[in-house]
């Protein structure tokens, strides 16, 4: 009996040994796979870090070009004794193109005196600025009540212009918060004010900006007609637009009367605040691409330019795509 059981025991031992061998192989394969995956992740991470470093250098190069160009523009104006900024200067091309090795830089520069500075509403007693703003909001969105919501978000008063536009209207929301009642630093704050719909914001946002000061004026040579009309409803807008489209620009206060603008106080023809909108890409496939906005200020006394704020905009995919897909033509230049 005992002799007949020996082969069975040996068979079981061989089976166990085979299982152990297979288990060791599985563990070894898993260890090798893990090592390979770890190396791939490390390589991918290193590649991403290198790409981000190169993209950051592209952004810095675009900012440097902006600073030099705005300074040169100032120096040229000084030489010509004509301190004027308009849409036909070197910095104002629709899209500026640079092509570093294995990369792409596309950018444009927006005159921040061509839009309404929302921080001009921070003084609740300034009825002139609020009246202008309410006209602009009404002209663009057809909903003048949005002007109340935005003004109460920024102004230093705590008395609501309409129901719910101060703290009481926001503290009752699911995510409760207060109105800042002070100057803001980013225009995106206004996208969630009371009664602001997505469609309203898309219409209004291009006409608004945020500057780190109050009392700023609008550049008559670069402002859109909707904003000029909001400031001076009696102005001959079509006549002014034709004048600008012909390549001309206003350079003296005496010219305002030609376009039925009796009060030139809200206007200027020299700008000091600018926004560089920069799209950068590394490689032809576009695997690594970013969009940045840099706010710059130019000193009106010596022309020196410095960066006030730099932000990566992850929510501005459309602007990034438009810049990167832009194809230059002789007409655009």
Backbone as numpy.savetxt, mean C-alpha at the origin, in Angstrom:
# Nx Ny Nz CAx CAy CAz Cx Cy Cz
7.37 -87.72 20.71 6.56 -86.51 20.71 7.40 -85.25 20.71
8.45 -85.26 21.59 9.31 -84.08 21.68 10.03 -83.82 20.38
10.44 -84.92 19.70 11.20 -84.74 18.46 10.32 -84.12 17.38
9.02 -84.41 17.40 8.13 -83.86 16.38 7.86 -82.36 16.58
8.03 -81.83 17.79 7.75 -80.41 18.07 8.92 -79.49 17.72
10.10 -80.02 17.55 11.29 -79.19 17.28 11.15 -78.40 16.00
10.73 -78.99 14.88 10.59 -78.20 13.65 9.60 -77.04 13.78
8.52 -77.29 14.55 7.53 -76.21 14.75 8.16 -75.05 15.48
8.93 -75.34 16.53 9.60 -74.27 17.29 10.58 -73.51 16.43
11.33 -74.30 15.63 12.29 -73.63 14.74 11.57 -72.74 13.73
10.42 -73.23 13.23 9.66 -72.41 12.27 9.18 -71.12 12.89
8.75 -71.23 14.15 8.29 -70.02 14.84 9.44 -69.04 15.03
10.62 -69.60 15.38 11.79 -68.72 15.59 12.17 -68.02 14.28
12.11 -68.78 13.18 12.43 -68.17 11.88 11.42 -67.06 11.53
10.15 -67.32 11.87 9.12 -66.31 11.60 9.34 -65.04 12.40
9.70 -65.25 13.68 9.98 -64.08 14.52 11.20 -63.33 14.01
12.23 -64.08 13.61 13.45 -63.45 13.09 13.15 -62.63 11.84
12.29 -63.18 10.97 11.92 -62.46 9.74 11.19 -61.17 10.07
10.29 -61.26 11.04 9.55 -60.05 11.45 10.50 -59.00 12.00
11.47 -59.47 12.81 12.46 -58.54 13.38 13.26 -57.88 12.28
13.68 -58.69 11.28 14.45 -58.13 10.16 13.63 -57.10 9.40
12.35 -57.43 9.13 11.48 -56.49 8.42 11.28 -55.21 9.23
11.12 -55.38 10.54 10.93 -54.22 11.40 12.15 -53.32 11.38
13.33 -53.95 11.43 14.58 -53.18 11.37 14.68 -52.43 10.04
14.28 -53.11 8.95 14.33 -52.47 7.63 13.37 -51.27 7.56
12.17 -51.47 8.12 11.19 -50.38 8.12 11.72 -49.18 8.90
12.30 -49.47 10.07 12.86 -48.39 10.89 13.99 -47.68 10.15
14.83 -48.48 9.49 15.96 -47.90 8.75 15.47 -47.03 7.60
14.46 -47.55 6.86 13.91 -46.77 5.74 13.26 -45.48 6.24
12.53 -45.60 7.36 11.89 -44.41 7.94 12.93 -43.39 8.37
14.04 -43.89 8.95 15.10 -42.97 9.39 15.73 -42.27 8.20
15.98 -43.05 7.12 16.57 -42.45 5.92 15.61 -41.44 5.29
14.31 -41.81 5.21 13.30 -40.90 4.65 13.21 -39.62 5.46
13.25 -39.78 6.78 13.20 -38.60 7.65 14.40 -37.70 7.43
15.58 -38.33 7.28 16.80 -37.55 7.06 16.73 -36.80 5.73
16.21 -37.51 4.69 16.08 -36.86 3.38 15.09 -35.71 3.45
13.94 -35.94 4.09 12.93 -34.89 4.22 13.47 -33.71 5.01
14.21 -34.02 6.08 14.79 -32.96 6.90 15.76 -32.12 6.08
16.56 -32.80 5.25 17.51 -32.07 4.40 16.77 -31.22 3.37
15.68 -31.78 2.81 14.90 -31.02 1.83 14.27 -29.78 2.46
13.75 -29.94 3.68 13.17 -28.80 4.39 14.23 -27.75 4.67
15.42 -28.23 5.08 16.52 -27.30 5.37 16.93 -26.55 4.11
17.00 -27.29 2.98 17.37 -26.65 1.71 16.30 -25.64 1.30
15.01 -26.05 1.45 13.91 -25.15 1.10 13.92 -23.91 1.97
14.18 -24.12 3.27 14.21 -22.99 4.19 15.37 -22.05 3.85
16.51 -22.63 3.53 17.68 -21.82 3.15 17.39 -21.04 1.88
16.71 -21.72 0.92 16.36 -21.04 -0.32 15.42 -19.88 -0.09
14.43 -20.08 0.80 13.47 -19.02 1.11 14.16 -17.85 1.80
15.07 -18.16 2.72 15.80 -17.10 3.42 16.65 -16.30 2.44
17.33 -17.01 1.53 18.16 -16.33 0.53 17.29 -15.47 -0.39
16.13 -16.03 -0.79 15.22 -15.28 -1.67 14.71 -14.02 -0.98
14.32 -14.15 0.28 13.83 -12.99 1.03 14.90 -11.92 1.18
16.14 -12.36 1.36 17.25 -11.41 1.46 17.42 -10.64 0.15
17.36 -11.37 -0.97 17.50 -10.72 -2.27 16.33 -9.78 -2.56
15.12 -10.22 -2.20 13.95 -9.37 -2.42 14.03 -8.10 -1.57
14.54 -8.23 -0.35 14.72 -7.05 0.51 15.71 -6.08 -0.12
16.75 -6.61 -0.76 17.72 -5.75 -1.44 17.08 -5.05 -2.63
16.18 -5.75 -3.34 15.46 -5.13 -4.45 14.63 -3.95 -3.94
13.93 -4.16 -2.83 13.09 -3.10 -2.25 13.94 -1.90 -1.85
15.07 -2.16 -1.21 15.96 -1.07 -0.79 16.50 -0.32 -2.01
16.77 -1.05 -3.09 17.25 -0.40 -4.32 16.17 0.51 -4.90
14.92 0.04 -4.87 13.81 0.85 -5.38 13.63 2.10 -4.53
13.76 1.96 -3.23 13.66 3.13 -2.34 14.80 4.11 -2.61
16.00 3.58 -2.81 17.16 4.45 -3.08 16.94 5.23 -4.38
16.40 4.55 -5.40 16.12 5.23 -6.67 15.10 6.34 -6.44
14.09 6.05 -5.65 13.05 7.04 -5.37 13.64 8.27 -4.68
14.48 8.05 -3.68 15.08 9.18 -2.95 15.93 10.04 -3.88
16.74 9.39 -4.70 17.63 10.14 -5.60 16.80 10.90 -6.64
15.78 10.26 -7.18 14.96 10.90 -8.21 14.19 12.10 -7.67
13.64 11.98 -6.48 12.91 13.10 -5.88 13.85 14.24 -5.51
15.05 13.91 -5.07 16.04 14.95 -4.77 16.46 15.65 -6.05
16.71 14.88 -7.10 17.10 15.46 -8.39 16.00 16.37 -8.93
14.76 15.93 -8.78 13.62 16.75 -9.21 13.61 18.08 -8.46
13.85 18.04 -7.17 13.90 19.26 -6.36 15.02 20.18 -6.84
16.19 19.61 -7.09 17.34 20.42 -7.52 17.09 21.03 -8.90
16.45 20.28 -9.79 16.11 20.82 -11.11 15.12 21.97 -10.98
14.14 21.81 -10.10 13.16 22.88 -9.88 13.83 24.14 -9.33
14.78 23.93 -8.41 15.50 25.07 -7.85 16.29 25.80 -8.93
16.90 25.03 -9.79 17.70 25.62 -10.87 16.82 26.40 -11.84
15.60 25.87 -12.06 14.67 26.54 -12.98 13.81 27.59 -12.28
14.01 27.74 -10.97 13.21 28.68 -10.16 11.72 28.41 -10.32
11.36 27.13 -10.31 9.96 26.74 -10.48 9.68 25.50 -9.63
9.23 25.71 -8.41 8.97 24.59 -7.49 7.58 24.01 -7.76
7.54 23.11 -8.72 6.27 22.53 -9.16 6.42 21.02 -9.29
5.38 20.30 -8.89 5.32 18.85 -9.10 4.09 18.53 -9.92
4.27 17.68 -10.93 3.16 17.35 -11.82 3.36 15.96 -12.42
2.42 15.53 -13.23 2.38 14.15 -13.71 3.35 13.85 -14.85
4.11 14.85 -15.30 5.01 14.62 -16.43 6.47 14.62 -16.01
6.72 14.45 -14.72 8.09 14.40 -14.23 8.57 12.95 -14.18
9.90 12.78 -14.05 10.50 11.44 -14.14 9.95 10.47 -13.11
9.65 10.97 -11.92 9.18 10.07 -10.86 7.74 9.61 -11.06
7.01 10.30 -11.96 5.56 10.09 -12.05 5.13 9.14 -13.17
6.06 8.39 -13.78 5.66 7.42 -14.80 4.67 6.41 -14.21
3.74 5.89 -15.03 2.76 4.92 -14.51 3.42 3.72 -13.85
4.47 3.21 -14.47 5.24 2.10 -13.89 6.71 2.29 -14.25
7.57 2.15 -13.27 9.01 2.23 -13.46 9.56 0.82 -13.42
10.42 0.47 -14.39 10.87 -0.91 -14.55 12.38 -1.04 -14.34
12.76 -2.06 -13.58 14.17 -2.40 -13.39 14.27 -3.92 -13.44
15.34 -4.41 -14.07 15.50 -5.85 -14.24 16.87 -6.32 -13.77
17.05 -6.51 -12.47 18.30 -7.07 -11.95 18.43 -8.53 -12.37
19.62 -9.11 -12.22 19.84 -10.51 -12.58 18.84 -11.42 -11.88
18.15 -12.23 -12.69 17.21 -13.23 -12.17 16.10 -12.60 -11.33
15.76 -11.35 -11.64 14.73 -10.70 -10.85 13.98 -9.64 -11.63
13.01 -9.06 -10.97 12.17 -8.03 -11.59 11.74 -7.05 -10.50
11.86 -5.76 -10.81 11.36 -4.71 -9.92 10.40 -3.84 -10.73
9.20 -3.70 -10.25 8.23 -2.81 -10.87 7.68 -1.90 -9.78
7.57 -0.63 -10.07 7.12 0.30 -9.03 6.46 1.51 -9.65
5.69 2.22 -8.85 5.26 3.56 -9.22 5.24 4.42 -7.96
5.21 5.70 -8.17 5.27 6.64 -7.05 4.01 7.49 -7.07
3.28 7.45 -5.98 2.05 8.23 -5.86 2.31 9.51 -5.09
1.81 10.60 -5.63 1.86 11.88 -4.94 0.79 11.87 -3.85
1.21 11.91 -2.60 0.25 11.86 -1.49 -0.43 13.20 -1.22
-0.17 14.17 -2.09 -0.94 15.42 -2.06 -2.01 15.39 -3.15
-2.20 14.21 -3.76 -3.25 14.06 -4.76 -4.47 13.36 -4.16
-4.44 13.11 -2.86 -5.55 12.44 -2.18 -5.87 13.18 -0.88
-7.03 12.90 -0.33 -7.46 13.59 0.88 -6.80 12.97 2.10
-6.09 13.80 2.87 -5.43 13.35 4.09 -6.47 13.23 5.20
-6.82 12.00 5.56 -7.88 11.77 6.55 -7.53 12.39 7.89
-6.25 12.52 8.20 -5.86 13.13 9.47 -6.20 14.62 9.54
-6.56 15.21 8.41 -7.04 16.60 8.43 -8.37 16.71 9.18
-9.01 15.55 9.42 -10.29 15.54 10.14 -10.11 15.42 11.65
-8.87 15.31 12.12 -8.64 15.06 13.54 -9.08 16.21 14.44
-9.14 17.42 13.87 -9.63 18.57 14.63 -11.14 18.68 14.39
-11.92 18.32 15.38 -13.38 18.28 15.22 -13.98 19.66 14.96
-13.23 20.71 15.24 -13.75 22.07 15.02 -13.50 22.58 13.61
-12.74 21.82 12.80 -12.43 22.26 11.44 -13.56 21.85 10.51
-14.54 22.71 10.40 -15.72 22.40 9.58 -15.42 22.46 8.09
-14.40 23.23 7.70 -14.06 23.35 6.27 -13.60 22.00 5.73
-12.67 21.35 6.45 -12.16 20.06 6.00 -13.27 19.01 5.98
-14.14 19.04 6.98 -15.22 18.04 7.02 -16.20 18.25 5.87
-16.49 19.49 5.54 -17.41 19.78 4.44 -16.84 19.26 3.12
-15.54 19.50 2.91 -14.87 18.99 1.70 -14.95 17.47 1.66
-14.66 16.86 2.80 -14.63 15.40 2.86 -16.01 14.81 2.61
-17.02 15.42 3.17 -18.38 14.90 2.99 -18.81 14.98 1.53
-18.42 16.05 0.85 -18.72 16.16 -0.58 -18.01 15.04 -1.35
-16.74 14.81 -1.01 -15.97 13.78 -1.70 -16.60 12.40 -1.52
-16.94 12.06 -0.30 -17.54 10.76 -0.01 -18.87 10.60 -0.75
-19.66 11.65 -0.75 -20.95 11.62 -1.44 -20.77 11.47 -2.95
-19.81 12.21 -3.51 -19.56 12.15 -4.96 -19.08 10.77 -5.39
-18.27 10.12 -4.55 -17.65 8.86 -4.94 -18.53 7.65 -4.63
-19.18 7.65 -3.46 -19.96 6.47 -3.04 -21.46 6.68 -3.06
-21.90 7.94 -3.03 -23.32 8.22 -2.93 -23.86 8.06 -1.53
-22.97 7.83 -0.55 -23.39 7.61 0.84 -22.66 8.62 1.73
-23.23 9.81 1.86 -22.57 10.87 2.62 -22.43 10.52 4.10
-23.28 9.59 4.61 -23.20 9.23 6.03 -21.88 8.55 6.38
-21.20 8.00 5.39 -19.89 7.39 5.65 -18.88 8.43 6.11
-19.06 9.67 5.67 -18.17 10.75 6.10 -18.27 10.95 7.60
-19.48 10.82 8.14 -19.67 10.95 9.59 -18.93 9.84 10.33
-19.05 8.61 9.83 -18.40 7.47 10.47 -16.89 7.63 10.49
-16.33 8.05 9.36 -14.87 8.20 9.27 -14.39 9.36 10.12
-15.11 10.49 10.06 -14.70 11.65 10.85 -14.73 11.35 12.34
-15.77 10.66 12.81 -15.86 10.32 14.23 -14.80 9.31 14.64
-14.31 8.52 13.70 -13.23 7.58 13.99 -11.93 8.32 14.29
-11.73 9.44 13.61 -10.45 10.15 13.68 -10.48 11.37 14.59
-11.59 12.10 14.61 -11.57 13.41 15.28 -11.42 13.29 16.79
-11.04 14.41 17.40 -10.73 14.42 18.84 -11.97 14.57 19.72
-13.14 14.62 19.13 -14.37 14.75 19.92 -14.97 13.40 20.25
-15.86 13.37 21.24 -16.52 12.12 21.60 -18.04 12.21 21.42
-18.49 13.27 20.75 -19.91 13.42 20.46 -20.19 12.88 19.06
-21.02 11.84 18.93 -21.26 11.24 17.61 -22.01 12.19 16.68
-21.60 12.21 15.43 -22.30 13.02 14.42 -23.62 12.36 14.06
-23.63 11.03 14.05 -24.86 10.26 13.89 -24.81 9.09 14.87
-25.91 8.41 15.05 -26.01 7.34 16.05 -25.01 6.22 15.75
-24.21 5.89 16.75 -23.33 4.72 16.66 -21.97 4.96 16.07
-21.61 6.22 15.79 -20.32 6.46 15.14 -19.19 6.74 16.12
-19.50 6.79 17.41 -18.44 6.90 18.43 -18.36 5.57 19.20
-17.77 5.58 20.36 -17.51 4.34 21.11 -18.75 3.47 21.30
-19.90 4.10 21.55 -21.11 3.32 21.85 -21.48 2.38 20.71
-21.19 2.78 19.49 -21.54 1.94 18.34 -20.59 0.78 18.12
-19.38 0.88 18.64 -18.38 -0.17 18.43 -18.23 -1.10 19.62
-18.52 -0.61 20.81 -18.41 -1.46 22.01 -19.48 -2.54 22.04
-20.56 -2.35 21.29 -21.63 -3.34 21.27 -21.42 -4.40 20.19
-20.35 -4.30 19.43 -20.07 -5.28 18.39 -19.55 -6.59 18.98
-19.55 -7.63 18.15 -19.06 -8.94 18.60 -17.62 -8.84 19.08
-16.79 -8.14 18.29 -15.43 -7.84 18.74 -15.43 -6.36 19.14
-15.57 -6.12 20.42 -15.73 -4.74 20.91 -14.42 -3.97 20.85
-14.51 -2.70 20.48 -13.34 -1.82 20.49 -13.82 -0.38 20.54
-12.89 0.50 20.76 -13.20 1.93 20.81 -12.68 2.63 19.56
-13.20 3.81 19.31 -12.65 4.63 18.23 -11.36 5.28 18.73
-10.35 5.43 17.89 -9.08 6.01 18.35 -9.20 7.48 18.73
-10.12 8.21 18.03 -10.29 9.65 18.29 -8.96 10.39 18.24
-8.13 10.01 17.29 -6.83 10.66 17.11 -6.33 10.35 15.71
-5.22 10.94 15.33 -4.64 10.68 14.03 -4.32 9.19 13.88
-4.52 8.67 12.68 -4.23 7.26 12.42 -2.98 7.14 11.55
-2.44 5.93 11.47 -1.19 5.72 10.73 -1.37 4.87 9.49
-2.54 4.27 9.32 -2.75 3.40 8.17 -4.19 3.53 7.69
-4.32 3.73 6.39 -5.64 3.96 5.81 -6.55 2.75 5.96
-5.98 1.56 6.08 -6.79 0.34 6.16 -7.69 0.31 7.40
-7.37 1.10 8.41 -8.21 1.17 9.61 -9.65 1.55 9.27
-9.81 2.33 8.23 -11.12 2.89 7.91 -12.04 1.90 7.21
-11.50 0.77 6.77 -12.31 -0.19 6.02 -13.40 -0.84 6.88
-13.29 -0.73 8.19 -14.27 -1.38 9.07 -15.10 -0.40 9.88
-15.13 0.87 9.48 -15.95 1.82 10.23 -17.43 1.53 9.98
-18.27 2.10 10.79 -19.71 1.85 10.74 -20.27 2.10 9.34
-21.06 1.14 8.85 -21.78 1.22 7.57 -20.88 1.13 6.34
-19.59 0.86 6.50 -18.68 0.75 5.36 -18.80 -0.64 4.74
-19.32 -0.70 3.52 -19.41 -1.95 2.78 -18.16 -2.11 1.92
-17.88 -3.35 1.54 -16.69 -3.63 0.74 -16.67 -2.80 -0.55
-17.82 -2.72 -1.21 -17.92 -1.96 -2.45 -17.64 -0.48 -2.22
-18.14 0.05 -1.10 -17.90 1.46 -0.77 -16.41 1.71 -0.58
-15.75 0.80 0.14 -14.33 0.97 0.43 -13.50 0.91 -0.84
-13.85 0.01 -1.74 -13.11 -0.10 -3.00 -13.22 1.18 -3.83
-14.36 1.84 -3.76 -14.55 3.09 -4.49 -13.80 4.25 -3.83
-13.83 4.28 -2.50 -13.34 5.44 -1.76 -11.83 5.42 -1.51
-11.28 4.25 -1.26 -9.88 4.13 -0.84 -8.88 4.86 -1.76
-9.02 4.81 -3.09 -8.04 5.49 -3.95 -7.97 7.01 -3.74
-9.00 7.59 -3.15 -9.04 9.04 -2.96 -8.54 9.46 -1.57
-8.18 8.49 -0.74 -7.79 8.79 0.64 -6.33 8.43 0.90
-5.73 9.12 1.84 -4.38 8.79 2.30 -4.24 9.25 3.74
-3.17 8.82 4.37 -2.89 9.19 5.75 -1.49 9.77 5.83
-1.39 11.02 6.24 -0.09 11.68 6.41 0.13 11.97 7.89
1.39 12.01 8.32 1.68 12.18 9.75 1.58 13.63 10.22
0.73 14.40 9.59 0.54 15.80 9.96 -0.83 16.25 9.49
-1.26 17.38 9.97 -2.56 17.92 9.57 -2.35 19.21 8.78
-3.43 19.71 8.19 -3.34 20.96 7.45 -2.68 20.83 6.10
-2.54 19.60 5.59 -1.90 19.41 4.28 -2.84 19.85 3.17
-2.24 20.29 2.07 -3.03 20.79 0.95 -2.98 19.83 -0.24
-3.84 20.09 -1.21 -4.00 19.22 -2.37 -3.25 19.80 -3.56
-2.46 18.95 -4.24 -1.73 19.40 -5.42 -2.69 19.49 -6.60
-2.90 20.68 -7.09 -3.84 20.94 -8.17 -3.42 20.25 -9.47
-2.13 19.92 -9.60 -1.62 19.31 -10.82 -1.76 17.79 -10.84
-2.03 17.18 -9.71 -2.09 15.72 -9.67 -3.39 15.17 -9.08
-4.17 16.01 -8.43 -5.41 15.54 -7.78 -6.45 15.12 -8.82
-7.23 14.08 -8.54 -8.31 13.67 -9.45 -9.44 14.70 -9.44
-10.21 14.70 -10.50 -11.25 15.72 -10.64 -12.31 15.62 -9.53
-12.58 14.39 -9.03 -13.57 14.23 -7.96 -13.16 14.99 -6.70
-11.87 14.98 -6.41 -11.39 15.67 -5.21 -11.38 17.18 -5.41
-10.98 17.63 -6.59 -10.98 19.07 -6.87 -12.40 19.62 -6.81
-13.35 18.85 -7.35 -14.75 19.28 -7.33 -15.28 19.34 -5.90
-14.83 18.42 -5.05 -15.26 18.43 -3.65 -14.74 19.66 -2.93
-13.55 20.10 -3.30 -12.95 21.28 -2.67 -13.59 22.56 -3.19
-13.78 22.61 -4.52 -14.34 23.81 -5.15 -15.38 23.39 -6.18
-16.65 23.23 -5.75 -17.70 22.74 -6.66 -17.91 23.61 -7.90
-17.57 24.89 -7.83 -17.81 25.78 -8.96 -16.65 25.79 -9.96
-15.61 25.02 -9.69 -14.43 25.04 -10.56 -14.76 24.47 -11.95
-14.05 24.98 -12.95 -14.20 24.47 -14.33 -13.34 23.22 -14.46
-13.87 22.10 -14.00 -13.10 20.87 -13.92 -12.67 20.38 -15.30
-13.60 20.33 -16.24 -13.27 19.81 -17.57 -12.18 20.65 -18.24
-12.25 21.95 -18.05 -11.24 22.84 -18.62 -9.87 22.57 -17.99
-9.85 22.35 -16.69 -8.60 22.07 -15.99 -8.03 20.72 -16.42
-8.90 19.72 -16.56 -8.45 18.39 -16.98 -7.83 18.44 -18.37
-8.47 19.15 -19.29 -7.93 19.30 -20.64 -6.57 19.99 -20.61
-6.45 20.99 -19.77 -5.19 21.72 -19.62 -4.09 20.78 -19.14
-4.38 19.95 -18.17 -3.38 19.03 -17.64 -3.04 17.93 -18.64
-4.05 17.42 -19.34 -3.81 16.35 -20.30 -2.98 16.82 -21.49
-2.94 18.11 -21.72 -2.13 18.65 -22.82 -0.65 18.71 -22.45
-0.33 18.35 -21.20 1.06 18.38 -20.75 1.40 19.64 -19.99
0.40 20.45 -19.70 0.63 21.70 -18.99 0.35 21.52 -17.50
0.72 22.51 -16.73 0.51 22.45 -15.29 0.47 23.85 -14.71
-0.16 23.98 -13.56 -0.25 25.26 -12.87 1.01 25.48 -12.04
1.58 26.65 -12.17 2.82 26.94 -11.44 2.78 28.27 -10.71
1.62 28.96 -10.80 1.50 30.25 -10.15 0.07 30.43 -9.64
-0.07 31.02 -8.47 -1.39 31.18 -7.86 -2.35 32.00 -8.71
-1.80 32.87 -9.54 -2.66 33.71 -10.37 -3.43 32.90 -11.41
-2.98 31.68 -11.67 -3.62 30.85 -12.70 -4.91 30.20 -12.21
-5.14 30.16 -10.92 -6.34 29.50 -10.39 -7.62 30.15 -10.92
-7.61 31.45 -11.05 -8.81 32.16 -11.49 -9.26 31.71 -12.88
-8.32 31.27 -13.69 -8.64 30.80 -15.04 -9.61 29.62 -15.01
-9.58 28.89 -13.92 -10.41 27.69 -13.79 -11.50 27.86 -12.73
-11.87 29.12 -12.50 -12.96 29.46 -11.58 -12.73 28.92 -10.18
-11.51 29.07 -9.72 -11.16 28.69 -8.34 -10.84 29.98 -7.60
-11.82 30.56 -6.90 -11.60 31.85 -6.25 -10.71 31.78 -5.01
-10.70 30.63 -4.36 -9.92 30.49 -3.13 -8.84 29.43 -3.31
-7.60 29.83 -3.52 -6.52 28.87 -3.75 -5.95 28.25 -2.46
-6.44 28.68 -1.30 -5.85 28.24 -0.02 -5.76 26.73 0.15
-6.78 25.95 -0.26 -6.68 24.49 -0.05 -5.70 23.80 -1.01
-5.21 24.55 -2.00 -4.40 23.93 -3.05 -2.93 24.31 -2.95
-2.11 23.50 -3.60 -0.68 23.76 -3.75 -0.26 23.19 -5.10
0.92 23.53 -5.57 1.45 22.87 -6.76 2.82 22.27 -6.48
3.15 22.13 -5.19 4.39 21.48 -4.78 4.07 20.41 -3.75
4.65 19.24 -3.90 4.37 18.12 -3.00 5.60 17.74 -2.19
5.34 17.23 -0.99 6.45 16.79 -0.13 6.29 15.35 0.35
5.09 14.79 0.24 4.86 13.41 0.68 4.57 12.52 -0.53
5.21 11.35 -0.53 5.07 10.42 -1.65 4.96 8.99 -1.13
4.37 8.12 -1.95 4.26 6.71 -1.61 4.84 5.88 -2.75
5.92 5.14 -2.46 6.50 4.23 -3.45 5.83 2.87 -3.31
5.18 2.42 -4.37 4.52 1.11 -4.38 5.41 0.17 -5.19
5.95 -0.83 -4.51 7.05 -1.62 -5.06 6.67 -3.10 -5.12
6.71 -3.68 -6.32 6.51 -5.12 -6.50 7.84 -5.73 -6.94
8.28 -6.78 -6.25 9.56 -7.42 -6.57 9.34 -8.91 -6.79
10.14 -9.47 -7.69 10.02 -10.89 -8.00 11.40 -11.47 -8.23
11.60 -12.70 -7.78 12.86 -13.41 -7.98 12.59 -14.65 -8.80
13.32 -14.81 -9.91 13.12 -15.96 -10.78 12.00 -15.75 -11.77
12.06 -16.48 -12.89 11.06 -16.32 -13.93 9.71 -16.91 -13.53
9.74 -17.93 -12.68 8.50 -18.59 -12.31 7.65 -17.81 -11.33
8.22 -16.81 -10.70 7.45 -16.00 -9.76 7.15 -16.69 -8.46
7.98 -17.70 -8.11 7.75 -18.40 -6.84 7.92 -17.47 -5.66
8.87 -16.56 -5.78 9.13 -15.59 -4.71 8.77 -14.20 -5.22
7.74 -13.62 -4.65 7.32 -12.27 -5.03 6.71 -11.58 -3.82
6.90 -10.28 -3.76 6.41 -9.50 -2.63 5.95 -8.13 -3.11
5.08 -7.50 -2.30 4.63 -6.14 -2.59 4.83 -5.29 -1.34
5.48 -4.15 -1.51 5.79 -3.26 -0.40 5.30 -1.85 -0.71
5.01 -1.10 0.35 4.71 0.32 0.22 5.61 1.10 1.17
6.27 2.11 0.62 7.18 2.94 1.42 6.73 4.39 1.34
6.44 4.97 2.50 6.05 6.38 2.57 7.31 7.22 2.76
7.45 8.24 1.92 8.64 9.09 1.97 8.23 10.55 2.09
9.11 11.35 2.69 8.87 12.78 2.81 10.09 13.52 2.29
9.84 14.59 1.53 10.92 15.41 0.98 10.93 16.76 1.69
12.08 17.13 2.19 12.24 18.41 2.88 12.12 19.54 1.86
11.22 20.47 2.11 10.99 21.55 1.15 12.10 22.60 1.16
13.03 22.50 2.13 14.11 23.49 2.19 15.36 23.04 1.44
15.69 21.75 1.53 16.92 21.28 0.87 16.69 20.08 -0.05
15.47 19.57 -0.13 15.17 18.47 -1.04 15.54 17.09 -0.55
16.11 16.99 0.64 16.50 15.68 1.16 15.26 14.82 1.38
15.40 13.53 1.13 14.26 12.61 1.19 14.56 11.49 2.17
13.60 11.17 3.01 13.78 10.05 3.94 12.53 9.18 3.96
12.73 7.92 4.30 11.63 6.96 4.41 10.99 7.09 5.79
9.70 7.36 5.81 8.97 7.46 7.07 8.44 6.12 7.54
8.03 5.31 6.58 7.38 4.05 6.92 7.54 3.07 5.77
7.79 1.81 6.11 7.90 0.77 5.09 7.05 -0.41 5.55
6.15 -0.87 4.68 5.26 -1.97 5.06 5.12 -2.97 3.93
5.18 -4.24 4.30 4.87 -5.28 3.33 3.37 -5.50 3.34
2.77 -5.41 2.17 1.32 -5.52 2.07 0.96 -6.90 1.52
0.53 -7.77 2.39 0.17 -9.12 1.95 -1.22 -9.16 1.33
-2.01 -8.10 1.51 -3.38 -8.10 1.01 -3.53 -7.30 -0.28
-2.43 -6.92 -0.91 -2.50 -6.08 -2.11 -2.07 -6.87 -3.34
-2.60 -8.08 -3.47 -2.22 -8.94 -4.59 -2.53 -8.34 -5.94
-3.65 -7.62 -6.06 -4.02 -7.04 -7.33 -3.03 -5.99 -7.77
-2.62 -5.11 -6.85 -1.64 -4.08 -7.19 -0.32 -4.72 -7.59
0.12 -5.74 -6.85 1.36 -6.43 -7.17 1.29 -7.04 -8.57
0.18 -7.70 -8.88 0.04 -8.34 -10.17 0.02 -7.32 -11.30
-0.67 -6.20 -11.09 -0.73 -5.17 -12.12 0.66 -4.60 -12.41
1.45 -4.40 -11.37 2.80 -3.87 -11.56 3.69 -4.88 -12.27
3.66 -6.14 -11.82 4.54 -7.16 -12.39 4.15 -7.51 -13.82
2.87 -7.41 -14.16 2.40 -7.76 -15.50 2.46 -6.58 -16.47
2.84 -5.42 -15.96 2.84 -4.22 -16.80 3.85 -4.37 -17.93
3.43 -4.04 -19.13 4.33 -4.07 -20.28 4.47 -2.66 -20.81
5.70 -2.18 -20.87 5.95 -0.80 -21.29 5.77 -0.66 -22.79
5.28 0.49 -23.20 5.17 0.85 -24.61 5.64 2.28 -24.75
5.88 2.67 -25.97 6.31 4.06 -26.20 5.25 5.03 -25.72
3.97 4.62 -25.81 2.88 5.50 -25.39 2.91 5.71 -23.88
3.32 4.67 -23.13 3.34 4.75 -21.68 4.51 5.55 -21.16
5.52 5.73 -21.96 6.74 6.39 -21.49 6.70 7.89 -21.75
